[in-house]
Amino acid sequence: MSLLVICDHDRGTLSDASLEALTFGRPLAAAAGLEMAAVVIGEGADAAAAGLGAHGASTVHVASHPLLTDFGPEAWGETVVQLVRGTGATAVLACGTDRGNEVVAQVAARLDQPFVANCRSVDPTGDGSGNWTMTRVQWGGSLLEDATLTAEIRLVTVAHHVVEGVAAEAPASGTMVSFVPELDDALARTVVADRVVLTRGITLSTAPVVVGGGRGVGSAEAFAPLEELAGELGGVVGCSRAVTNNGWRPHSDQVGQTGTRIAPEIYIASGISGAIQHWVGAMAAKNILAINTDREANMVTRAGHAVIGDLHQVIPAITEEVRRRRG
Amino acid sequence: MRILVCVKRVPAPGARINVTADGQTVDAAHLGFTTSPHEECAVEEAVQLTEAHGGEVTVMTLGPVAAEEQLRYAASVGAHHFVLIPIDDVDWDPQRTASALAEAIAAVEETNGAFDLILFGNESADAGGFQVGVRVANHLGRPIVNGIKGIEIGGEQGGELDEGVATARREIDGGFEVYNVPMPAVLGVKEGINLPRYPTMKGRLASKKAVVDTDERTVEAGGQVRLRLHRPVEQISETVILGTGPEAAPAVVDLLEELGVLS
C-alpha cells in the first residue's frame, strides 16, 4: 500500500512545490505505514523522475501518452486515477498550487472520494478509528479548520510554502517504472492548445525582491519610482487589490488571496494598509519592510521592519542610497 | 447563449476574522456579506458574454436563505434568472455541495435545455475547497478548466473556427495557456478576468422585482467533516522602526545589504 505523490515539473525541472509535497509526504507515509511512491506526467517526465529517490520516493511512475505531452486537467486526473487503481495506492498527495488542487479535484470527482485541500498538517493516526485528522487553511491562511477525513482513498494537498522542500535524510531507491494510461481521445478537449509567453525571467511569484504599492501610491504614474527601485534590486513591482480595482496596475501584479502568493527574500510594502486579503498573499515573504505614514497600519504592526513616512519621499531616497553605495 | 453562474455568499472581512463560540463558522455579527470575489467576476463575465452574443444569465447559489441578497445583487448588474438552494448557516462539505448543485442544475436543464456555459469561481474566499466546480462538471459529464482569466466564444477546433468552442485563457507564471473547450462546458474563473461593474439605480430597482426560485435538496454528507475553526497563532514580533521619512534610507539599505539582495 502506498501514498502516491503527484509531482509537477516544467519540461523536466521539478517544481519547488513538488519538492514541498515530497518533504511533507515522507513523515506522513511513515506514520501511516505506507510506502511513498511518486508520479511524474508528460514530456520531460523522465528527467524530472530521475532525482526522486533522493527525495524519498521508492517507486517513481513515469506516465506517458500522446494526450499527456502538455497539461490537461482531465487527462492528468484520469492518469492518476488509473495509477491508483493499478497500484492499489490508498492515499494521494500533491502540493496545493492551482494545478495541484485542480488535478486532485479531478481525481476526487472521478473516484467519488472526498478531497481535503491545502492542509498544514495531517495526522494519519487521526481519531483512532481509521479516520485521518488534519488542519487545513481557510481564507487563504487567515483562518484554520480542523477536520476529519473518512475515505477509502485519502486525497489531500499540502498548502504551498508550509514546508520547505529538502532532500530525504535516507534516500529511497527511486525505481522508475513507465506507465501508459488508456485515455479517451475526447479528453483532448481540455489539453493546453497554445502557450503565450508575456515576460521572460523573474516574475512576481519567483522574484527575490518585491516592491509593493497600495492605495497610498495614488495613481498609475506614481508607480514609476517603485519600478525604478525594483529594477535596481533585481525585483518586480506588486500591488494591492485597491490598486487593481482602480485600474492603476494589471491584475497580474496583484499580491493577495485572489492574486499571486509571493515568497521573496524581502517584500517592501509601501502605502499598503494590510487588509487580510493582501496579507495572506504576502505572509510567506521571508522579510517584510513596511513604508507607511500610519504607524498603526496592519502592515506596519505585522512587518519585521518599518519606515514611518511618505513613500513618495522614502522610495526615491532608498533608490538613491543604493546607487550611491554602488558608486 | 445560456449561461449559468454558481456563486457563494461569504462574509466581507476587514483586518481580522473571528470565529463563533462553537467553532463551526465565522462570527459575522459585525461583518457585511458579499459574493465571493472570483464569482462576482464570473457573474460580470456571463453578463458581458450575453451582451455580446445574446442570451440569458442564470445565477444559482447554495447557502442560507439570506443568500438571496447575493442573487438580487446579481440581478442588479444584469443577470436574469435566480435559483436558491437553501441550507442552514453552516457550510455543507464540498461533496455534498457539488451533488446538490449538480441535481439542481440537471432539474433546470431538464425543462430548459443544457446551459452552453457554466461558470464557477476558482475557489470560494472562505472555505477554499478547490473542487466544487470540478465535481459538478464531472457529475454532468462536461469538460472543465480552472484558473480562467479570459473567455472568448468561438475558437479553433480541428483547424477550423468553431462557434461551439469557448476559448479560455489561464494565467501561468509569465504568460498564459490557451484552452479550446467544446461547449457545453464548465469553467472556473478567477478575479482579474474583468472589473465588475457597479449596479445602476435602474438595476437596483429591477433587482427588487427579480423572481428567486427556491429548490430544496436533501443530499448525503461527504467524507470531510469540520471539527472546528480557529485563528492561527500569530508570531507577533516587535516591528523594528528603521526611521522616519527619507532620512531612513541608509538604514533600509543596510538591511538590504544584510539580506544579501544588493549584490
Coordinates of C-alpha atoms in Angstrom, one line a residue, chain B residues 63-163:
Chain B
G63 CA -26.5 28.9 1.1
P64 CA -28.6 30.3 3.9
V65 CA -31.9 31.9 2.9
A66 CA -30.1 35.3 3.4
A67 CA -28.0 34.5 0.3
E68 CA -31.0 35.8 -1.7
E69 CA -29.2 39.1 -1.2
Q70 CA -26.3 37.9 -3.4
L71 CA -28.8 36.7 -6.1
R72 CA -30.5 40.1 -6.1
Y73 CA -27.1 41.8 -6.4
A74 CA -26.5 39.7 -9.5
A75 CA -29.9 40.9 -10.8
S76 CA -28.8 44.5 -10.2
V77 CA -25.8 44.0 -12.5
G78 CA -27.7 42.3 -15.3
A79 CA -28.4 38.6 -14.6
H80 CA -31.9 37.3 -15.5
H81 CA -32.9 34.1 -13.5
F82 CA -32.2 33.0 -10.0
V83 CA -32.1 29.8 -8.0
L84 CA -31.5 29.4 -4.3
I85 CA -30.8 26.1 -2.7
P86 CA -31.4 26.8 0.9
I87 CA -29.3 25.3 3.7
D88 CA -28.6 26.1 7.4
D89 CA -26.0 28.7 8.3
V90 CA -23.1 26.2 8.4
D91 CA -21.3 25.3 5.2
W92 CA -22.0 22.0 3.5
D93 CA -18.9 19.9 2.7
P94 CA -17.7 20.1 -0.9
Q95 CA -19.1 16.7 -2.0
R96 CA -22.5 17.4 -0.6
T97 CA -22.5 20.9 -2.1
A98 CA -21.5 19.6 -5.5
S99 CA -24.1 16.9 -5.5
A100 CA -26.9 19.3 -4.6
L101 CA -25.8 21.8 -7.3
A102 CA -25.5 19.1 -9.9
E103 CA -29.0 17.9 -9.1
A104 CA -30.5 21.4 -9.2
I105 CA -28.7 22.2 -12.5
A106 CA -30.0 19.0 -14.0
A107 CA -33.5 19.9 -12.9
V108 CA -33.3 23.3 -14.6
E109 CA -31.8 21.8 -17.8
E110 CA -34.5 19.2 -18.0
T111 CA -37.0 22.0 -18.5
N112 CA -35.0 24.5 -20.5
G113 CA -32.2 22.5 -22.1
A114 CA -28.5 22.5 -21.4
F115 CA -26.6 25.6 -20.5
D116 CA -23.8 26.5 -23.0
L117 CA -21.5 27.5 -20.3
I118 CA -21.5 27.0 -16.5
L119 CA -19.1 29.3 -14.6
F120 CA -17.7 28.8 -11.1
G121 CA -15.3 30.8 -9.1
N122 CA -11.9 29.1 -9.0
E123 CA -12.3 28.7 -5.2
S124 CA -14.5 30.3 -2.5
A125 CA -12.9 33.0 -0.5
D126 CA -13.8 31.4 2.8
A127 CA -13.7 27.6 2.8
G128 CA -11.5 27.3 -0.3
G129 CA -12.1 23.7 -1.1
F130 CA -10.9 24.0 -4.7
Q131 CA -13.2 21.2 -6.0
V132 CA -17.0 22.0 -6.2
G133 CA -16.8 23.1 -9.9
V134 CA -14.8 20.1 -10.9
R135 CA -17.2 17.7 -9.1
V136 CA -20.3 19.3 -10.7
A137 CA -18.7 19.2 -14.2
N138 CA -17.9 15.5 -13.6
H139 CA -21.5 14.8 -12.5
L140 CA -22.8 16.4 -15.7
G141 CA -20.1 14.8 -17.9
R142 CA -18.7 18.1 -19.1
P143 CA -15.2 19.4 -19.6
I144 CA -13.8 21.9 -17.0
V145 CA -10.7 24.0 -16.8
N146 CA -9.9 26.1 -13.7
G147 CA -7.9 29.4 -13.3
I148 CA -9.5 31.1 -16.2
K149 CA -8.8 34.8 -16.8
G150 CA -10.2 35.3 -20.3
I151 CA -13.1 33.8 -22.3
E152 CA -13.9 34.2 -25.9
I153 CA -16.7 32.4 -27.7
G154 CA -15.6 30.7 -31.0
G155 CA -12.3 29.0 -31.2
E156 CA -10.2 26.7 -33.4
Q157 CA -11.2 23.1 -33.4
G158 CA -9.5 20.7 -35.9
G159 CA -8.0 23.7 -37.7
E160 CA -11.4 25.4 -38.3
L161 CA -13.2 28.1 -36.5
D162 CA -16.0 26.7 -34.4
E163 CA -18.7 28.7 -32.8

